[in-house]
PDB file of C-alpha atoms in Angstrom:
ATOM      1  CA  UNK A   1       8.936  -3.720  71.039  1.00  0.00           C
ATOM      2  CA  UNK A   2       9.440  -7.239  70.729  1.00  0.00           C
ATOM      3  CA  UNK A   3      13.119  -7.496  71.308  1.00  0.00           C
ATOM      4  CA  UNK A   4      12.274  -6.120  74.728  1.00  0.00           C
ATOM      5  CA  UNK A   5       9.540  -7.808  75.964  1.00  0.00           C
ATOM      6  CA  UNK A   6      11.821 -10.629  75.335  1.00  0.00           C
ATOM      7  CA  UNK A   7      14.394  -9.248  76.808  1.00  0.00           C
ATOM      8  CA  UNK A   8      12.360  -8.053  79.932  1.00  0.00           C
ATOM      9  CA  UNK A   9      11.367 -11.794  79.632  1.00  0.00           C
ATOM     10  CA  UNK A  10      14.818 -13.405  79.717  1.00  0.00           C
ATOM     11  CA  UNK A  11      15.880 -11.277  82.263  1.00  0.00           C
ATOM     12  CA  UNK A  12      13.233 -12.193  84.482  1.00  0.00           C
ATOM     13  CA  UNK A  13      13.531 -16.238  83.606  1.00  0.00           C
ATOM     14  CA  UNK A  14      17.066 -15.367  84.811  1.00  0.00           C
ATOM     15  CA  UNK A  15      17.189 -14.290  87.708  1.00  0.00           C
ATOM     16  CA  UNK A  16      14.592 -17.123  88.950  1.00  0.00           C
ATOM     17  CA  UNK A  17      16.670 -20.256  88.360  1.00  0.00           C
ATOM     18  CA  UNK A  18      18.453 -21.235  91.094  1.00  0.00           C
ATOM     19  CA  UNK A  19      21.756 -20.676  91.313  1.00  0.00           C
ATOM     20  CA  UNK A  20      24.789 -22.597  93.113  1.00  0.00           C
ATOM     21  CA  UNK A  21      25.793 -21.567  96.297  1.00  0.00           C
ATOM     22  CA  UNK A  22      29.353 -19.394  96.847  1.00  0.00           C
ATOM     23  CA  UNK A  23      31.026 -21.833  99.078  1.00  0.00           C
ATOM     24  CA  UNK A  24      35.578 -21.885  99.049  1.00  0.00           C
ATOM     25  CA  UNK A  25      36.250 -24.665  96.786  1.00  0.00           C
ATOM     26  CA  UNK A  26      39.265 -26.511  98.659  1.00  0.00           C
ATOM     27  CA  UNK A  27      40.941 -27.250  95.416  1.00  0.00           C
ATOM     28  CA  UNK A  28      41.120 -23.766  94.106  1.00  0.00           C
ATOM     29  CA  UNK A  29      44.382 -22.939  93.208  1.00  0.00           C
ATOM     30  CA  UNK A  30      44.086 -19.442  94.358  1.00  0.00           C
ATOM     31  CA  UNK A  31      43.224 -20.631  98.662  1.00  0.00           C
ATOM     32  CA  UNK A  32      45.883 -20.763 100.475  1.00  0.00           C
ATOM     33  CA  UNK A  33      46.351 -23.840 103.133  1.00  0.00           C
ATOM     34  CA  UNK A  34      45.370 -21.279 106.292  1.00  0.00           C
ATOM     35  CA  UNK A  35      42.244 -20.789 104.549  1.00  0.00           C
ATOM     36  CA  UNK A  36      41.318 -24.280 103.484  1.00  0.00           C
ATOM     37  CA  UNK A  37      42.496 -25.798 107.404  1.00  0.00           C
ATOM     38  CA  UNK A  38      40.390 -22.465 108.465  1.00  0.00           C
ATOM     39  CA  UNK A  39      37.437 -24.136 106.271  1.00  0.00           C
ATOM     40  CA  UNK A  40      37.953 -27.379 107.645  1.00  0.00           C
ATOM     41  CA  UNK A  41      37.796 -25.625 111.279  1.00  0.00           C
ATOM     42  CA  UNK A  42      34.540 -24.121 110.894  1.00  0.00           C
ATOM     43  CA  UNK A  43      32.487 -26.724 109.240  1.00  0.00           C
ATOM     44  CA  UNK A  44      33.761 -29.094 111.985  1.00  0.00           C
ATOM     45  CA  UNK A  45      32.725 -26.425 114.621  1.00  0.00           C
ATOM     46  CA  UNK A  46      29.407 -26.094 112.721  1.00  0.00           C
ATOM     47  CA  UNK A  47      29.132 -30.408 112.707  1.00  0.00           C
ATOM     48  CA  UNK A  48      30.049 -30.247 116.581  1.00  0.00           C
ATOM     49  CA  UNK A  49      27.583 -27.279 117.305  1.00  0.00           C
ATOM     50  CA  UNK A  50      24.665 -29.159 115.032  1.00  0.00           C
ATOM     51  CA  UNK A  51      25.480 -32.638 117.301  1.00  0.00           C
ATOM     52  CA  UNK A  52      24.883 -31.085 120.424  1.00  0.00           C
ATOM     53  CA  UNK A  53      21.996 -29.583 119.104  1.00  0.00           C
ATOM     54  CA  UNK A  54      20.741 -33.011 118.162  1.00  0.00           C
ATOM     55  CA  UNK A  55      21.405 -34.762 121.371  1.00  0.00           C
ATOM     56  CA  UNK A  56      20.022 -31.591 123.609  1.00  0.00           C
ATOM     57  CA  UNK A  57      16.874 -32.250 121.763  1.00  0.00           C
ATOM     58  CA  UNK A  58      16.409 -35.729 121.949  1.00  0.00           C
ATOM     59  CA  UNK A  59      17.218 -35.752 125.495  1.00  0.00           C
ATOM     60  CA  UNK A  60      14.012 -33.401 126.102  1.00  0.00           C
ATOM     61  CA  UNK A  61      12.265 -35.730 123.775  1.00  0.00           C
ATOM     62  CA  UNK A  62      13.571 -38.751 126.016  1.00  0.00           C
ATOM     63  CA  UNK A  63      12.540 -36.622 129.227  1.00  0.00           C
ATOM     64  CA  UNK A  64       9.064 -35.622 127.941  1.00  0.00           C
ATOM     65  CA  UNK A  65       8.161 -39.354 126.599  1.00  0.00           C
ATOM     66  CA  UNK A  66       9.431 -40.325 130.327  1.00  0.00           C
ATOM     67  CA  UNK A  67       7.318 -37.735 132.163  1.00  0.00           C
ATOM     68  CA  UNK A  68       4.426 -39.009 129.853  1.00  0.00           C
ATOM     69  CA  UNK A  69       4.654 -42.357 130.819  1.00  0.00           C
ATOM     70  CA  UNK A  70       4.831 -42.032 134.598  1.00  0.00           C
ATOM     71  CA  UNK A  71       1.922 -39.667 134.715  1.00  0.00           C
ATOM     72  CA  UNK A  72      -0.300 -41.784 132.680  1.00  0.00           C
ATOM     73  CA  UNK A  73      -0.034 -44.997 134.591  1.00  0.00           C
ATOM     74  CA  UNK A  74      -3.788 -44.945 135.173  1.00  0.00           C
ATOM     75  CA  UNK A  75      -4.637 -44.488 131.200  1.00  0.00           C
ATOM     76  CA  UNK A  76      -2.804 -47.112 130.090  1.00  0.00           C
ATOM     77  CA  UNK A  77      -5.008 -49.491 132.637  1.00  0.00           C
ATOM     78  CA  UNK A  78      -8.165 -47.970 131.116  1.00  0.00           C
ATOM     79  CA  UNK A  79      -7.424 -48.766 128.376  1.00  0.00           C
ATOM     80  CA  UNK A  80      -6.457 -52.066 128.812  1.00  0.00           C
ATOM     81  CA  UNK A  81      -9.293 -52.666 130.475  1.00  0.00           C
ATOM     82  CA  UNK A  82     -11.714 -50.997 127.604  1.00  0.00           C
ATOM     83  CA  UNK A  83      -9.826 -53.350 125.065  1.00  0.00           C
ATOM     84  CA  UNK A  84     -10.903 -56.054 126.948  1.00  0.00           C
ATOM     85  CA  UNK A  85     -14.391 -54.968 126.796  1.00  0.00           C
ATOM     86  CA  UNK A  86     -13.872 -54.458 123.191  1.00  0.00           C
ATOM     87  CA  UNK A  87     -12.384 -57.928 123.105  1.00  0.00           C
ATOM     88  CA  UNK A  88     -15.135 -59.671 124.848  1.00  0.00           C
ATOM     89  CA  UNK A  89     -18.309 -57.856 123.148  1.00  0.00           C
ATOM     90  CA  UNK A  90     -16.236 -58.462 119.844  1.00  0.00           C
ATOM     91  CA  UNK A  91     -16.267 -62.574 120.802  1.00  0.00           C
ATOM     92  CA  UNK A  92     -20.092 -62.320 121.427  1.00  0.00           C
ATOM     93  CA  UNK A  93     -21.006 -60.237 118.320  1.00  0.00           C
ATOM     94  CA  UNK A  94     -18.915 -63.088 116.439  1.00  0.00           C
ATOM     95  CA  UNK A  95     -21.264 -66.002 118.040  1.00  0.00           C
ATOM     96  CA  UNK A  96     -24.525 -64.099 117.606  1.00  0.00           C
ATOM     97  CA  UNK A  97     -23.750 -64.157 113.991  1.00  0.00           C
ATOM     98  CA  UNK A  98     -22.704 -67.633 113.943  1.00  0.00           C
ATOM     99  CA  UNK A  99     -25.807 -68.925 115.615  1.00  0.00           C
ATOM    100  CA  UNK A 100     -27.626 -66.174 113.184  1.00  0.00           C
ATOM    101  CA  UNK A 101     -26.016 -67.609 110.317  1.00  0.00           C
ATOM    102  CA  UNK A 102     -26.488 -71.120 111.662  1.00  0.00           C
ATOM    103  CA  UNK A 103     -30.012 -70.645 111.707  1.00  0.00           C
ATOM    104  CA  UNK A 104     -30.327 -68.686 108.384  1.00  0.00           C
ATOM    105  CA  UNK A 105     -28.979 -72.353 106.842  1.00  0.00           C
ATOM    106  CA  UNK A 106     -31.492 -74.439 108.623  1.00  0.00           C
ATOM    107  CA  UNK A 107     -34.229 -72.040 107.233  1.00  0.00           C
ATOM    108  CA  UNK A 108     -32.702 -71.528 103.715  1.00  0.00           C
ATOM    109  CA  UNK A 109     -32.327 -75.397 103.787  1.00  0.00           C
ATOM    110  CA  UNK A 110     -35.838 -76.108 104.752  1.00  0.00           C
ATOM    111  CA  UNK A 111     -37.448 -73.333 102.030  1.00  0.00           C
ATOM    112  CA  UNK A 112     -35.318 -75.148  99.001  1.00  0.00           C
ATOM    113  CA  UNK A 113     -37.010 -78.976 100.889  1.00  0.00           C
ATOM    114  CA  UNK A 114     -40.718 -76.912 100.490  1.00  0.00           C
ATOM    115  CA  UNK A 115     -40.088 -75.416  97.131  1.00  0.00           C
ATOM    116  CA  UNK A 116     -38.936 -78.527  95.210  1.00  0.00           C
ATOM    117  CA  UNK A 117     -41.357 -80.307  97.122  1.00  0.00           C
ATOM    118  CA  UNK A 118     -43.789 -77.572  95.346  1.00  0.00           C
ATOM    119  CA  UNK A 119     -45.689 -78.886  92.247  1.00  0.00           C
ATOM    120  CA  UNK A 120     -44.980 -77.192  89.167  1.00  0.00           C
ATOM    121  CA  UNK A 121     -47.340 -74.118  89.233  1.00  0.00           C
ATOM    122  CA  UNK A 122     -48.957 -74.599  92.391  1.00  0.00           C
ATOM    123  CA  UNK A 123     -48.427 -71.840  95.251  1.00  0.00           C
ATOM    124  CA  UNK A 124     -47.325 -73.229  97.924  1.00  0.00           C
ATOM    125  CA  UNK A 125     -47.679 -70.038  99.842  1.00  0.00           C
ATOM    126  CA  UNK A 126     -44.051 -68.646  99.353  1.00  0.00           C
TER     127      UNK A 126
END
């Protein structure tokens, strides 16, 4: 019972490792020099076939990013104009808080002028 659960096991582990692909080794003795030049034929047909492929599709690519950009001539002014907006109600946020933080300095300034001013256990309303 064991021997062939392990075997079942084994057999199983087997046939799920990968295995190497079949390809014509050039250097095998046994091919013969019309096979290996016929080898050398079709995976340069195969690299031709796969470059044309490549350029075909990045020429659409090319084409659509082209079409994109002459269609869209009013977005991109949008939004150049809303980062703009965003640029210029950035700039006044920044001297809100500077004039905030200005002030907060001044008051924070004048508190620590009251409180050592303060005698020593008196309330000075703070």
């Amino acid at each position: 019972m064991r021997i062939g659960a392990w075997l079942c096991a084994a057999s199983a582990a087997a046939t799920m490792l990968p295995q190497g692909a079949l390809a014509d080794n050039p250097h095998d003795p046994t091919m013969t020099p019309e096979a290996i030049a016929r080898d050398r034929e079709t995976i340069r047909k195969m690299n031709l076939d796969q470059l044309a492929y490549v350029r075909q599709r990045d020429a659409r690519y090319a084409g659509g990013w082209q079409d994109y950009a002459e269609a869209r001539p009013e977005r991109r002014l949008k939004e150049a104009d809303d980062y703009g907006a965003r640029s210029q109600a950035y700039a006044q946020d920044l001297a809100r808080y500077r004039e905030e933080r200005r002030r907060y300095d001044r008051e924070m300034a004048q508190w620590e002028q009251d409180r050592a001013a303060c005698p020593t256990g008196y309330d000075c309303g703070y």
